[in-house]
């Protein structure tokens, strides 16, 4: 489109003076200008200004599509944690003109002398701090956009609570403007209020992780990493299970009879998405808690796997059954799924193990018996305590 109807303009705390000539021209030509109160004031648009709705929505902009010239004001780079992508997914390429400014990430990285490509840049305005968990490791650097000064102190307290109180931390307000202020200290000091918390928005927190234990990056994590009532796939079996499920980025797992959801959580930490079905209400709630602990893309449904099978939505690339497997469920899965998929079933009960041996005889696949023992105290000495054997069947239809 030779003459786009929409201009997406990154604006800086310095206001109009920091806009390019092209951005200033598009702003002046717009009949309607959308933005936050702060951005509209910086741009001095007067009666042309329209506030974003709360909760945020791009619908008011889309209603003016191709009817008049519209400008949208966002912070810094519109397509880096900005509203640009939210708008663009509803439009055709060529309908908008983009006028980026240096992002808050760029300003802060430059102030601290950090190489931006080696920093974790996160928008945590409306996301939990648990999104940090899989990324934390000694020496890793982060810049996090936050809602306000209270959130800045809250993230410091969260780091302190999770063992990262020694992390060097900088709280930055009004990044890149003449009013910019940086407060520095450790996360522990900031959490205790020993360093002044910024009041003026926008606020960001930068920190270099230190003092804690880095996140384990391979499956088979300790059962202590999950909330459970004993119904959990033990660490050695879970590691083998994930290896056979073979998660790939963006793939969907159905976890039927999910128990604690530990297999699904580790699948998601490997880059996938998961849907858990668990018939017990308390366990379903516990799965949701485990998902929140690691901020993973996991949905939980309470109910019987067979009864819910036809309602589970898009077909998965993999299915794991850790409990409640029988021939009826196997037949239903085969009828429900046609695209390539892979199945892994773990069984402890003899009846289910016998079924897996029969299915392996008829359909092939890989059948394993997993046995291991753990050393445990026996009086003043130690002895091997054998776990129940697990039969594991992996099959690619």
Short mmCIF file of the C-alpha atoms (twelve columns), coordinates in Angstrom:
data_MODEL
# 
_entry.id   MODEL 
# 
loop_
_atom_site.group_PDB 
_atom_site.id 
_atom_site.type_symbol 
_atom_site.label_atom_id 
_atom_site.label_alt_id 
_atom_site.label_comp_id 
_atom_site.label_asym_id 
_atom_site.label_seq_id 
_atom_site.Cartn_x 
_atom_site.Cartn_y 
_atom_site.Cartn_z 
_atom_site.pdbx_PDB_model_num 
ATOM 1   C CA . UNK A 1   0.000   0.000   0.000  1 
ATOM 2   C CA . UNK A 2   1.628   3.249   -1.147 1 
ATOM 3   C CA . UNK A 3   -0.050  5.390   1.500  1 
ATOM 4   C CA . UNK A 4   -0.535  3.426   4.755  1 
ATOM 5   C CA . UNK A 5   -3.483  4.528   6.894  1 
ATOM 6   C CA . UNK A 6   -1.747  3.617   10.166 1 
ATOM 7   C CA . UNK A 7   1.461   4.985   11.672 1 
ATOM 8   C CA . UNK A 8   2.965   3.113   14.622 1 
ATOM 9   C CA . UNK A 9   5.242   5.576   16.386 1 
ATOM 10  C CA . UNK A 10  7.698   4.804   19.135 1 
ATOM 11  C CA . UNK A 11  7.924   7.752   21.475 1 
ATOM 12  C CA . UNK A 12  10.645  8.502   23.966 1 
ATOM 13  C CA . UNK A 13  10.420  10.381  27.291 1 
ATOM 14  C CA . UNK A 14  12.069  13.324  25.503 1 
ATOM 15  C CA . UNK A 15  8.813   13.680  23.538 1 
ATOM 16  C CA . UNK A 16  8.516   15.398  20.172 1 
ATOM 17  C CA . UNK A 17  12.165  16.463  20.077 1 
ATOM 18  C CA . UNK A 18  13.300  12.837  19.720 1 
ATOM 19  C CA . UNK A 19  10.988  11.963  16.797 1 
ATOM 20  C CA . UNK A 20  12.371  11.713  13.289 1 
ATOM 21  C CA . UNK A 21  11.059  14.109  10.651 1 
ATOM 22  C CA . UNK A 22  9.061   11.281  9.051  1 
ATOM 23  C CA . UNK A 23  7.497   10.254  12.358 1 
ATOM 24  C CA . UNK A 24  6.641   13.862  13.181 1 
ATOM 25  C CA . UNK A 25  5.015   14.282  9.760  1 
ATOM 26  C CA . UNK A 26  2.881   11.145  10.189 1 
ATOM 27  C CA . UNK A 27  1.881   12.232  13.684 1 
ATOM 28  C CA . UNK A 28  0.821   15.669  12.405 1 
ATOM 29  C CA . UNK A 29  -1.180  14.118  9.550  1 
ATOM 30  C CA . UNK A 30  -3.148  11.726  11.769 1 
ATOM 31  C CA . UNK A 31  -6.786  12.517  12.499 1 
ATOM 32  C CA . UNK A 32  -6.829  10.222  15.526 1 
ATOM 33  C CA . UNK A 33  -3.925  9.366   17.833 1 
ATOM 34  C CA . UNK A 34  -4.094  6.449   20.287 1 
ATOM 35  C CA . UNK A 35  -1.864  6.172   23.323 1 
ATOM 36  C CA . UNK A 36  -1.507  6.096   27.080 1 
ATOM 37  C CA . UNK A 37  -2.054  9.338   29.010 1 
ATOM 38  C CA . UNK A 38  1.712   9.754   29.321 1 
ATOM 39  C CA . UNK A 39  2.348   9.249   25.613 1 
ATOM 40  C CA . UNK A 40  -0.483  11.538  24.519 1 
ATOM 41  C CA . UNK A 41  0.855   14.260  26.792 1 
ATOM 42  C CA . UNK A 42  4.383   13.836  25.407 1 
ATOM 43  C CA . UNK A 43  3.074   14.084  21.832 1 
ATOM 44  C CA . UNK A 44  0.907   17.150  22.570 1 
ATOM 45  C CA . UNK A 45  -1.918  15.907  20.319 1 
ATOM 46  C CA . UNK A 46  -4.771  17.629  22.154 1 
ATOM 47  C CA . UNK A 47  -8.303  16.684  21.130 1 
ATOM 48  C CA . UNK A 48  -7.038  14.154  18.561 1 
ATOM 49  C CA . UNK A 49  -5.876  11.898  21.377 1 
ATOM 50  C CA . UNK A 50  -7.726  8.702   22.286 1 
ATOM 51  C CA . UNK A 51  -6.831  6.626   25.330 1 
ATOM 52  C CA . UNK A 52  -6.282  2.900   25.035 1 
ATOM 53  C CA . UNK A 53  -9.185  0.959   26.528 1 
ATOM 54  C CA . UNK A 54  -8.723  -0.927  29.812 1 
ATOM 55  C CA . UNK A 55  -8.161  -3.827  29.534 1 
ATOM 56  C CA . UNK A 56  -5.931  -3.151  26.551 1 
ATOM 57  C CA . UNK A 57  -7.420  -3.818  23.121 1 
ATOM 58  C CA . UNK A 58  -6.541  -2.789  19.571 1 
ATOM 59  C CA . UNK A 59  -10.215 -2.986  18.512 1 
ATOM 60  C CA . UNK A 60  -10.751 0.834   18.507 1 
ATOM 61  C CA . UNK A 61  -7.869  1.210   16.049 1 
ATOM 62  C CA . UNK A 62  -9.126  -1.557  13.783 1 
ATOM 63  C CA . UNK A 63  -12.590 0.019   13.624 1 
ATOM 64  C CA . UNK A 64  -10.975 2.982   11.821 1 
ATOM 65  C CA . UNK A 65  -9.171  0.742   9.339  1 
ATOM 66  C CA . UNK A 66  -8.591  2.556   6.037  1 
ATOM 67  C CA . UNK A 67  -11.217 5.189   6.944  1 
ATOM 68  C CA . UNK A 68  -8.863  7.906   8.133  1 
ATOM 69  C CA . UNK A 69  -5.234  8.513   9.033  1 
ATOM 70  C CA . UNK A 70  -4.462  7.014   12.450 1 
ATOM 71  C CA . UNK A 71  -1.347  7.128   14.616 1 
ATOM 72  C CA . UNK A 72  -0.530  4.874   17.544 1 
ATOM 73  C CA . UNK A 73  1.988   5.885   20.202 1 
ATOM 74  C CA . UNK A 74  3.981   3.220   22.039 1 
ATOM 75  C CA . UNK A 75  7.161   3.132   24.091 1 
ATOM 76  C CA . UNK A 76  10.443  2.789   22.208 1 
ATOM 77  C CA . UNK A 77  10.468  0.027   19.600 1 
ATOM 78  C CA . UNK A 78  6.842   -0.855  18.718 1 
ATOM 79  C CA . UNK A 79  7.770   -4.413  17.735 1 
ATOM 80  C CA . UNK A 80  9.870   -5.242  20.803 1 
ATOM 81  C CA . UNK A 81  7.419   -5.911  23.641 1 
ATOM 82  C CA . UNK A 82  5.213   -3.198  22.159 1 
ATOM 83  C CA . UNK A 83  1.753   -2.960  20.618 1 
ATOM 84  C CA . UNK A 84  3.078   -3.201  17.066 1 
ATOM 85  C CA . UNK A 85  2.753   -6.979  16.798 1 
ATOM 86  C CA . UNK A 86  -0.708  -6.905  18.408 1 
ATOM 87  C CA . UNK A 87  -1.876  -4.609  15.627 1 
ATOM 88  C CA . UNK A 88  0.021   -6.244  12.781 1 
ATOM 89  C CA . UNK A 89  -1.524  -9.687  13.312 1 
ATOM 90  C CA . UNK A 90  -4.873  -8.186  12.232 1 
ATOM 91  C CA . UNK A 91  -3.507  -6.302  9.196  1 
ATOM 92  C CA . UNK A 92  -1.843  -6.885  5.859  1 
ATOM 93  C CA . UNK A 93  1.783   -5.932  5.297  1 
ATOM 94  C CA . UNK A 94  1.802   -2.425  3.843  1 
ATOM 95  C CA . UNK A 95  -1.093  -1.061  5.927  1 
ATOM 96  C CA . UNK A 96  1.188   0.563   8.481  1 
ATOM 97  C CA . UNK A 97  4.385   2.561   8.671  1 
ATOM 98  C CA . UNK A 98  6.732   1.845   11.571 1 
ATOM 99  C CA . UNK A 99  8.754   4.549   13.351 1 
ATOM 100 C CA . UNK A 100 10.856  2.839   16.030 1 
ATOM 101 C CA . UNK A 101 12.826  4.539   18.772 1 
ATOM 102 C CA . UNK A 102 15.559  2.963   20.888 1 
ATOM 103 C CA . UNK A 103 13.852  0.586   23.310 1 
ATOM 104 C CA . UNK A 104 14.160  0.740   27.072 1 
ATOM 105 C CA . UNK A 105 16.317  -2.378  26.761 1 
ATOM 106 C CA . UNK A 106 18.703  -0.488  24.453 1 
ATOM 107 C CA . UNK A 107 18.957  2.509   26.760 1 
ATOM 108 C CA . UNK A 108 19.650  0.449   29.873 1 
ATOM 109 C CA . UNK A 109 22.089  -1.907  28.162 1 
ATOM 110 C CA . UNK A 110 24.032  1.118   26.978 1 
ATOM 111 C CA . UNK A 111 24.014  2.706   30.443 1 
ATOM 112 C CA . UNK A 112 25.365  -0.475  32.035 1 
ATOM 113 C CA . UNK A 113 27.768  -1.342  29.223 1 
ATOM 114 C CA . UNK A 114 26.093  -4.665  28.521 1 
ATOM 115 C CA . UNK A 115 25.997  -6.391  25.146 1 
ATOM 116 C CA . UNK A 116 22.291  -6.534  24.365 1 
ATOM 117 C CA . UNK A 117 22.389  -9.819  22.437 1 
ATOM 118 C CA . UNK A 118 23.659  -11.516 25.598 1 
ATOM 119 C CA . UNK A 119 20.842  -10.231 27.844 1 
ATOM 120 C CA . UNK A 120 17.481  -11.804 28.659 1 
ATOM 121 C CA . UNK A 121 14.973  -9.052  27.835 1 
ATOM 122 C CA . UNK A 122 11.552  -9.653  29.383 1 
ATOM 123 C CA . UNK A 123 8.280   -7.764  29.678 1 
ATOM 124 C CA . UNK A 124 6.852   -8.539  33.118 1 
ATOM 125 C CA . UNK A 125 4.074   -5.943  33.285 1 
ATOM 126 C CA . UNK A 126 1.395   -8.628  33.508 1 
ATOM 127 C CA . UNK A 127 3.436   -11.848 33.685 1 
ATOM 128 C CA . UNK A 128 4.610   -13.707 36.752 1 
ATOM 129 C CA . UNK A 129 8.195   -13.557 37.948 1 
ATOM 130 C CA . UNK A 130 8.274   -17.353 37.546 1 
ATOM 131 C CA . UNK A 131 9.080   -16.708 33.876 1 
ATOM 132 C CA . UNK A 132 12.591  -16.020 35.166 1 
ATOM 133 C CA . UNK A 133 12.974  -19.454 36.770 1 
ATOM 134 C CA . UNK A 134 14.190  -21.509 33.758 1 
ATOM 135 C CA . UNK A 135 16.606  -18.741 32.766 1 
ATOM 136 C CA . UNK A 136 18.358  -18.118 36.060 1 
ATOM 137 C CA . UNK A 137 22.015  -19.088 36.267 1 
ATOM 138 C CA . UNK A 138 25.144  -17.546 37.761 1 
ATOM 139 C CA . UNK A 139 26.233  -14.484 35.778 1 
ATOM 140 C CA . UNK A 140 23.188  -14.325 33.493 1 
ATOM 141 C CA . UNK A 141 21.984  -10.786 32.833 1 
ATOM 142 C CA . UNK A 142 18.388  -9.598  32.694 1 
ATOM 143 C CA . UNK A 143 16.485  -6.428  31.861 1 
ATOM 144 C CA . UNK A 144 12.827  -6.617  32.884 1 
ATOM 145 C CA . UNK A 145 10.130  -4.059  32.099 1 
ATOM 146 C CA . UNK A 146 7.865   -3.602  35.115 1 
ATOM 147 C CA . UNK A 147 4.559   -2.002  35.972 1 
ATOM 148 C CA . UNK A 148 5.756   0.418   38.673 1 
ATOM 149 C CA . UNK A 149 8.074   0.971   41.608 1 
ATOM 150 C CA . UNK A 150 6.196   -1.517  43.788 1 
ATOM 151 C CA . UNK A 151 6.826   -4.211  41.184 1 
ATOM 152 C CA . UNK A 152 10.531  -3.296  41.229 1 
ATOM 153 C CA . UNK A 153 10.741  -4.013  44.948 1 
ATOM 154 C CA . UNK A 154 8.621   -7.156  44.459 1 
ATOM 155 C CA . UNK A 155 11.013  -8.640  41.889 1 
ATOM 156 C CA . UNK A 156 13.919  -7.970  44.249 1 
ATOM 157 C CA . UNK A 157 12.025  -9.765  47.026 1 
ATOM 158 C CA . UNK A 158 11.270  -12.675 44.680 1 
ATOM 159 C CA . UNK A 159 14.953  -13.040 43.809 1 
ATOM 160 C CA . UNK A 160 15.878  -12.930 47.496 1 
ATOM 161 C CA . UNK A 161 13.251  -15.573 48.311 1 
ATOM 162 C CA . UNK A 162 14.588  -17.908 45.608 1 
ATOM 163 C CA . UNK A 163 18.209  -17.700 46.673 1 
ATOM 164 C CA . UNK A 164 19.402  -14.937 44.359 1 
ATOM 165 C CA . UNK A 165 19.598  -12.126 46.915 1 
ATOM 166 C CA . UNK A 166 23.277  -11.516 46.129 1 
ATOM 167 C CA . UNK A 167 22.435  -10.525 42.540 1 
ATOM 168 C CA . UNK A 168 23.645  -7.058  41.579 1 
ATOM 169 C CA . UNK A 169 20.601  -5.027  40.622 1 
ATOM 170 C CA . UNK A 170 19.775  -1.660  39.080 1 
ATOM 171 C CA . UNK A 171 16.318  -0.039  39.157 1 
ATOM 172 C CA . UNK A 172 15.874  2.420   36.286 1 
ATOM 173 C CA . UNK A 173 13.092  4.970   35.943 1 
ATOM 174 C CA . UNK A 174 12.418  7.226   32.951 1 
ATOM 175 C CA . UNK A 175 15.129  5.453   30.937 1 
ATOM 176 C CA . UNK A 176 16.754  7.643   28.302 1 
ATOM 177 C CA . UNK A 177 15.178  10.904  29.426 1 
ATOM 178 C CA . UNK A 178 16.655  13.855  31.277 1 
ATOM 179 C CA . UNK A 179 14.724  12.615  34.327 1 
ATOM 180 C CA . UNK A 180 16.384  9.178   34.207 1 
ATOM 181 C CA . UNK A 181 17.423  7.799   37.588 1 
ATOM 182 C CA . UNK A 182 19.271  4.608   38.433 1 
ATOM 183 C CA . UNK A 183 19.300  3.060   41.922 1 
ATOM 184 C CA . UNK A 184 21.802  0.275   42.523 1 
ATOM 185 C CA . UNK A 185 22.250  -2.412  45.152 1 
ATOM 186 C CA . UNK A 186 21.872  -6.135  45.627 1 
ATOM 187 C CA . UNK A 187 18.484  -7.758  45.260 1 
ATOM 188 C CA . UNK A 188 18.559  -8.443  48.991 1 
ATOM 189 C CA . UNK A 189 19.182  -4.775  49.812 1 
ATOM 190 C CA . UNK A 190 16.446  -3.628  47.455 1 
ATOM 191 C CA . UNK A 191 14.022  -6.184  48.878 1 
ATOM 192 C CA . UNK A 192 14.633  -4.841  52.396 1 
ATOM 193 C CA . UNK A 193 14.064  -1.247  51.273 1 
ATOM 194 C CA . UNK A 194 17.677  -0.255  51.925 1 
ATOM 195 C CA . UNK A 195 17.723  1.354   48.468 1 
ATOM 196 C CA . UNK A 196 15.109  3.892   47.420 1 
ATOM 197 C CA . UNK A 197 12.449  2.460   45.105 1 
ATOM 198 C CA . UNK A 198 11.548  4.541   42.027 1 
ATOM 199 C CA . UNK A 199 8.101   6.080   41.924 1 
ATOM 200 C CA . UNK A 200 7.929   7.607   38.450 1 
ATOM 201 C CA . UNK A 201 7.015   5.285   35.559 1 
ATOM 202 C CA . UNK A 202 8.202   3.670   33.385 1 
ATOM 203 C CA . UNK A 203 10.337  1.415   35.568 1 
ATOM 204 C CA . UNK A 204 12.708  -1.407  34.640 1 
ATOM 205 C CA . UNK A 205 14.909  -3.705  36.677 1 
ATOM 206 C CA . UNK A 206 18.292  -4.914  35.446 1 
ATOM 207 C CA . UNK A 207 20.206  -7.550  37.342 1 
ATOM 208 C CA . UNK A 208 23.117  -9.909  37.062 1 
ATOM 209 C CA . UNK A 209 22.168  -13.205 38.703 1 
ATOM 210 C CA . UNK A 210 24.424  -14.278 41.531 1 
ATOM 211 C CA . UNK A 211 24.461  -16.470 44.602 1 
ATOM 212 C CA . UNK A 212 21.797  -18.999 43.627 1 
ATOM 213 C CA . UNK A 213 21.676  -22.414 42.042 1 
ATOM 214 C CA . UNK A 214 21.177  -22.381 38.292 1 
ATOM 215 C CA . UNK A 215 18.135  -24.118 36.850 1 
ATOM 216 C CA . UNK A 216 18.604  -27.758 35.867 1 
ATOM 217 C CA . UNK A 217 18.317  -27.952 32.078 1 
ATOM 218 C CA . UNK A 218 17.720  -31.682 31.543 1 
ATOM 219 C CA . UNK A 219 14.638  -33.823 32.290 1 
ATOM 220 C CA . UNK A 220 14.512  -36.159 35.249 1 
ATOM 221 C CA . UNK A 221 14.526  -33.361 37.811 1 
ATOM 222 C CA . UNK A 222 14.182  -34.308 41.468 1 
ATOM 223 C CA . UNK A 223 10.673  -35.092 42.684 1 
ATOM 224 C CA . UNK A 224 11.237  -32.294 45.212 1 
ATOM 225 C CA . UNK A 225 10.988  -29.883 42.274 1 
ATOM 226 C CA . UNK A 226 7.249   -30.650 42.072 1 
ATOM 227 C CA . UNK A 227 4.260   -30.621 44.386 1 
ATOM 228 C CA . UNK A 228 2.827   -34.131 44.587 1 
ATOM 229 C CA . UNK A 229 1.035   -36.640 46.812 1 
ATOM 230 C CA . UNK A 230 3.233   -39.565 45.852 1 
ATOM 231 C CA . UNK A 231 1.596   -39.986 42.446 1 
ATOM 232 C CA . UNK A 232 4.540   -38.760 40.429 1 
ATOM 233 C CA . UNK A 233 6.729   -40.308 37.755 1 
ATOM 234 C CA . UNK A 234 10.025  -40.897 39.525 1 
ATOM 235 C CA . UNK A 235 13.087  -39.046 38.256 1 
ATOM 236 C CA . UNK A 236 14.886  -41.913 36.432 1 
ATOM 237 C CA . UNK A 237 11.681  -43.069 34.741 1 
ATOM 238 C CA . UNK A 238 10.737  -39.495 33.844 1 
ATOM 239 C CA . UNK A 239 14.097  -38.946 32.153 1 
ATOM 240 C CA . UNK A 240 13.600  -42.051 30.000 1 
ATOM 241 C CA . UNK A 241 9.973   -41.110 29.349 1 
ATOM 242 C CA . UNK A 242 10.915  -37.655 28.060 1 
ATOM 243 C CA . UNK A 243 13.643  -39.146 25.899 1 
ATOM 244 C CA . UNK A 244 11.087  -41.389 24.187 1 
ATOM 245 C CA . UNK A 245 8.447   -38.659 23.946 1 
ATOM 246 C CA . UNK A 246 11.142  -36.571 22.202 1 
ATOM 247 C CA . UNK A 247 9.747   -33.044 22.705 1 
ATOM 248 C CA . UNK A 248 10.331  -30.475 19.990 1 
ATOM 249 C CA . UNK A 249 9.705   -26.746 20.161 1 
ATOM 250 C CA . UNK A 250 6.015   -25.896 19.749 1 
ATOM 251 C CA . UNK A 251 4.747   -29.490 19.829 1 
ATOM 252 C CA . UNK A 252 1.672   -30.464 21.862 1 
ATOM 253 C CA . UNK A 253 1.554   -33.274 24.434 1 
ATOM 254 C CA . UNK A 254 -1.541  -34.918 25.837 1 
ATOM 255 C CA . UNK A 255 -0.741  -36.178 29.345 1 
ATOM 256 C CA . UNK A 256 -3.556  -38.555 30.323 1 
ATOM 257 C CA . UNK A 257 -3.812  -39.558 33.957 1 
ATOM 258 C CA . UNK A 258 -1.298  -36.827 34.670 1 
ATOM 259 C CA . UNK A 259 -0.884  -37.225 38.458 1 
ATOM 260 C CA . UNK A 260 1.424   -34.365 39.446 1 
ATOM 261 C CA . UNK A 261 1.966   -33.184 35.856 1 
ATOM 262 C CA . UNK A 262 5.746   -33.566 36.193 1 
ATOM 263 C CA . UNK A 263 6.128   -35.108 32.717 1 
ATOM 264 C CA . UNK A 264 4.093   -32.280 31.161 1 
ATOM 265 C CA . UNK A 265 6.036   -29.589 32.999 1 
ATOM 266 C CA . UNK A 266 9.338   -31.013 31.775 1 
ATOM 267 C CA . UNK A 267 7.919   -31.352 28.243 1 
ATOM 268 C CA . UNK A 268 7.006   -27.648 28.338 1 
ATOM 269 C CA . UNK A 269 10.393  -26.664 29.734 1 
ATOM 270 C CA . UNK A 270 11.851  -28.348 26.632 1 
ATOM 271 C CA . UNK A 271 9.829   -25.949 24.469 1 
ATOM 272 C CA . UNK A 272 6.480   -27.673 24.006 1 
ATOM 273 C CA . UNK A 273 2.877   -27.157 25.109 1 
ATOM 274 C CA . UNK A 274 0.823   -29.626 27.114 1 
ATOM 275 C CA . UNK A 275 -2.728  -30.525 28.006 1 
ATOM 276 C CA . UNK A 276 -3.163  -32.597 31.173 1 
ATOM 277 C CA . UNK A 277 -6.187  -34.699 32.056 1 
ATOM 278 C CA . UNK A 278 -6.510  -35.802 35.668 1 
ATOM 279 C CA . UNK A 279 -9.658  -37.181 37.271 1 
ATOM 280 C CA . UNK A 280 -8.842  -36.249 40.891 1 
ATOM 281 C CA . UNK A 281 -9.632  -32.614 41.750 1 
ATOM 282 C CA . UNK A 282 -6.794  -32.179 44.261 1 
ATOM 283 C CA . UNK A 283 -4.237  -33.527 41.819 1 
ATOM 284 C CA . UNK A 284 -5.581  -31.364 39.001 1 
ATOM 285 C CA . UNK A 285 -5.164  -28.310 41.236 1 
ATOM 286 C CA . UNK A 286 -1.631  -29.443 42.095 1 
ATOM 287 C CA . UNK A 287 -0.774  -29.725 38.394 1 
ATOM 288 C CA . UNK A 288 -1.864  -26.118 37.923 1 
ATOM 289 C CA . UNK A 289 0.384   -25.094 40.826 1 
ATOM 290 C CA . UNK A 290 3.355   -26.910 39.302 1 
ATOM 291 C CA . UNK A 291 2.681   -25.217 35.963 1 
ATOM 292 C CA . UNK A 292 2.548   -21.800 37.647 1 
ATOM 293 C CA . UNK A 293 5.800   -22.525 39.519 1 
ATOM 294 C CA . UNK A 294 7.640   -22.797 36.191 1 
ATOM 295 C CA . UNK A 295 5.401   -20.484 34.131 1 
ATOM 296 C CA . UNK A 296 4.868   -23.115 31.432 1 
ATOM 297 C CA . UNK A 297 2.225   -23.326 28.699 1 
ATOM 298 C CA . UNK A 298 0.102   -26.039 30.251 1 
ATOM 299 C CA . UNK A 299 -3.674  -26.556 30.407 1 
ATOM 300 C CA . UNK A 300 -5.374  -28.802 32.969 1 
ATOM 301 C CA . UNK A 301 -8.725  -30.552 32.610 1 
ATOM 302 C CA . UNK A 302 -10.327 -32.535 35.407 1 
ATOM 303 C CA . UNK A 303 -12.134 -35.697 34.388 1 
ATOM 304 C CA . UNK A 304 -11.820 -39.148 32.892 1 
ATOM 305 C CA . UNK A 305 -9.392  -39.369 29.968 1 
ATOM 306 C CA . UNK A 306 -11.586 -41.636 27.850 1 
ATOM 307 C CA . UNK A 307 -14.722 -39.588 28.455 1 
ATOM 308 C CA . UNK A 308 -12.977 -36.310 27.574 1 
ATOM 309 C CA . UNK A 309 -10.957 -37.559 24.625 1 
ATOM 310 C CA . UNK A 310 -13.212 -36.153 21.893 1 
ATOM 311 C CA . UNK A 311 -13.216 -32.707 23.548 1 
ATOM 312 C CA . UNK A 312 -9.472  -32.183 23.853 1 
ATOM 313 C CA . UNK A 313 -9.101  -29.928 20.839 1 
ATOM 314 C CA . UNK A 314 -6.193  -29.970 18.385 1 
ATOM 315 C CA . UNK A 315 -4.432  -33.295 17.842 1 
ATOM 316 C CA . UNK A 316 -1.119  -33.685 19.694 1 
ATOM 317 C CA . UNK A 317 2.237   -34.781 18.383 1 
ATOM 318 C CA . UNK A 318 2.725   -37.016 21.432 1 
ATOM 319 C CA . UNK A 319 0.611   -38.758 24.069 1 
ATOM 320 C CA . UNK A 320 1.789   -39.929 27.474 1 
ATOM 321 C CA . UNK A 321 -0.331  -42.166 29.690 1 
ATOM 322 C CA . UNK A 322 0.974   -42.563 33.194 1 
ATOM 323 C CA . UNK A 323 -2.200  -43.885 34.775 1 
ATOM 324 C CA . UNK A 324 -5.534  -45.381 33.757 1 
ATOM 325 C CA . UNK A 325 -4.389  -46.964 30.502 1 
ATOM 326 C CA . UNK A 326 -6.526  -49.779 29.079 1 
ATOM 327 C CA . UNK A 327 -7.466  -51.208 25.699 1 
ATOM 328 C CA . UNK A 328 -10.529 -48.961 25.386 1 
ATOM 329 C CA . UNK A 329 -8.353  -45.861 25.742 1 
ATOM 330 C CA . UNK A 330 -5.829  -47.252 23.261 1 
ATOM 331 C CA . UNK A 331 -8.556  -47.958 20.687 1 
ATOM 332 C CA . UNK A 332 -10.080 -44.506 21.238 1 
ATOM 333 C CA . UNK A 333 -6.711  -42.810 20.713 1 
ATOM 334 C CA . UNK A 334 -6.179  -44.688 17.450 1 
ATOM 335 C CA . UNK A 335 -9.651  -43.680 16.255 1 
ATOM 336 C CA . UNK A 336 -9.227  -40.042 17.336 1 
ATOM 337 C CA . UNK A 337 -5.704  -39.388 15.991 1 
ATOM 338 C CA . UNK A 338 -4.740  -39.745 12.339 1 
ATOM 339 C CA . UNK A 339 -1.746  -37.461 11.798 1 
ATOM 340 C CA . UNK A 340 1.664   -38.820 12.850 1 
ATOM 341 C CA . UNK A 341 1.888   -39.086 16.621 1 
ATOM 342 C CA . UNK A 342 3.855   -41.013 19.188 1 
ATOM 343 C CA . UNK A 343 2.690   -42.802 22.324 1 
ATOM 344 C CA . UNK A 344 4.493   -43.636 25.559 1 
ATOM 345 C CA . UNK A 345 2.769   -45.616 28.326 1 
ATOM 346 C CA . UNK A 346 4.193   -46.437 31.755 1 
ATOM 347 C CA . UNK A 347 2.673   -49.265 33.787 1 
ATOM 348 C CA . UNK A 348 3.249   -50.592 37.293 1 
ATOM 349 C CA . UNK A 349 0.179   -52.807 37.732 1 
ATOM 350 C CA . UNK A 350 0.597   -56.370 36.424 1 
ATOM 351 C CA . UNK A 351 -2.658  -56.205 34.457 1 
ATOM 352 C CA . UNK A 352 -1.563  -53.084 32.590 1 
ATOM 353 C CA . UNK A 353 1.903   -54.519 32.046 1 
ATOM 354 C CA . UNK A 354 0.327   -57.613 30.496 1 
ATOM 355 C CA . UNK A 355 -1.714  -55.391 28.172 1 
ATOM 356 C CA . UNK A 356 1.427   -53.532 27.080 1 
ATOM 357 C CA . UNK A 357 3.189   -56.801 26.333 1 
ATOM 358 C CA . UNK A 358 0.224   -57.903 24.213 1 
ATOM 359 C CA . UNK A 359 0.081   -54.567 22.360 1 
ATOM 360 C CA . UNK A 360 3.805   -54.765 21.713 1 
ATOM 361 C CA . UNK A 361 3.413   -58.270 20.292 1 
ATOM 362 C CA . UNK A 362 0.669   -57.105 17.904 1 
ATOM 363 C CA . UNK A 363 1.793   -53.560 17.017 1 
ATOM 364 C CA . UNK A 364 5.537   -53.511 17.635 1 
ATOM 365 C CA . UNK A 365 7.293   -50.488 19.098 1 
ATOM 366 C CA . UNK A 366 9.749   -50.542 21.971 1 
ATOM 367 C CA . UNK A 367 9.055   -52.363 25.240 1 
ATOM 368 C CA . UNK A 368 11.271  -51.823 28.289 1 
ATOM 369 C CA . UNK A 369 11.225  -53.054 31.845 1 
ATOM 370 C CA . UNK A 370 12.767  -50.477 34.162 1 
ATOM 371 C CA . UNK A 371 14.156  -51.605 37.489 1 
ATOM 372 C CA . UNK A 372 16.317  -49.733 39.953 1 
ATOM 373 C CA . UNK A 373 17.159  -49.681 43.633 1 
ATOM 374 C CA . UNK A 374 18.082  -46.901 46.009 1 
ATOM 375 C CA . UNK A 375 20.382  -47.152 48.995 1 
ATOM 376 C CA . UNK A 376 18.487  -46.621 52.248 1 
ATOM 377 C CA . UNK A 377 19.385  -46.976 55.931 1 
ATOM 378 C CA . UNK A 378 19.173  -50.452 57.445 1 
ATOM 379 C CA . UNK A 379 19.908  -50.090 61.129 1 
ATOM 380 C CA . UNK A 380 23.407  -48.658 61.405 1 
ATOM 381 C CA . UNK A 381 24.206  -49.665 57.835 1 
ATOM 382 C CA . UNK A 382 22.573  -49.383 54.397 1 
ATOM 383 C CA . UNK A 383 20.810  -51.719 52.013 1 
ATOM 384 C CA . UNK A 384 19.290  -51.586 48.550 1 
ATOM 385 C CA . UNK A 385 15.565  -50.802 48.478 1 
ATOM 386 C CA . UNK A 386 14.054  -51.888 45.170 1 
ATOM 387 C CA . UNK A 387 11.421  -49.718 43.501 1 
ATOM 388 C CA . UNK A 388 8.458   -51.348 41.792 1 
ATOM 389 C CA . UNK A 389 9.378   -52.370 38.235 1 
ATOM 390 C CA . UNK A 390 7.903   -50.186 35.495 1 
ATOM 391 C CA . UNK A 391 7.049   -51.497 32.048 1 
ATOM 392 C CA . UNK A 392 7.294   -48.809 29.388 1 
ATOM 393 C CA . UNK A 393 5.895   -49.108 25.884 1 
ATOM 394 C CA . UNK A 394 6.753   -46.592 23.162 1 
ATOM 395 C CA . UNK A 395 4.933   -46.773 19.847 1 
ATOM 396 C CA . UNK A 396 4.793   -44.645 16.710 1 
ATOM 397 C CA . UNK A 397 1.636   -45.494 14.720 1 
# 
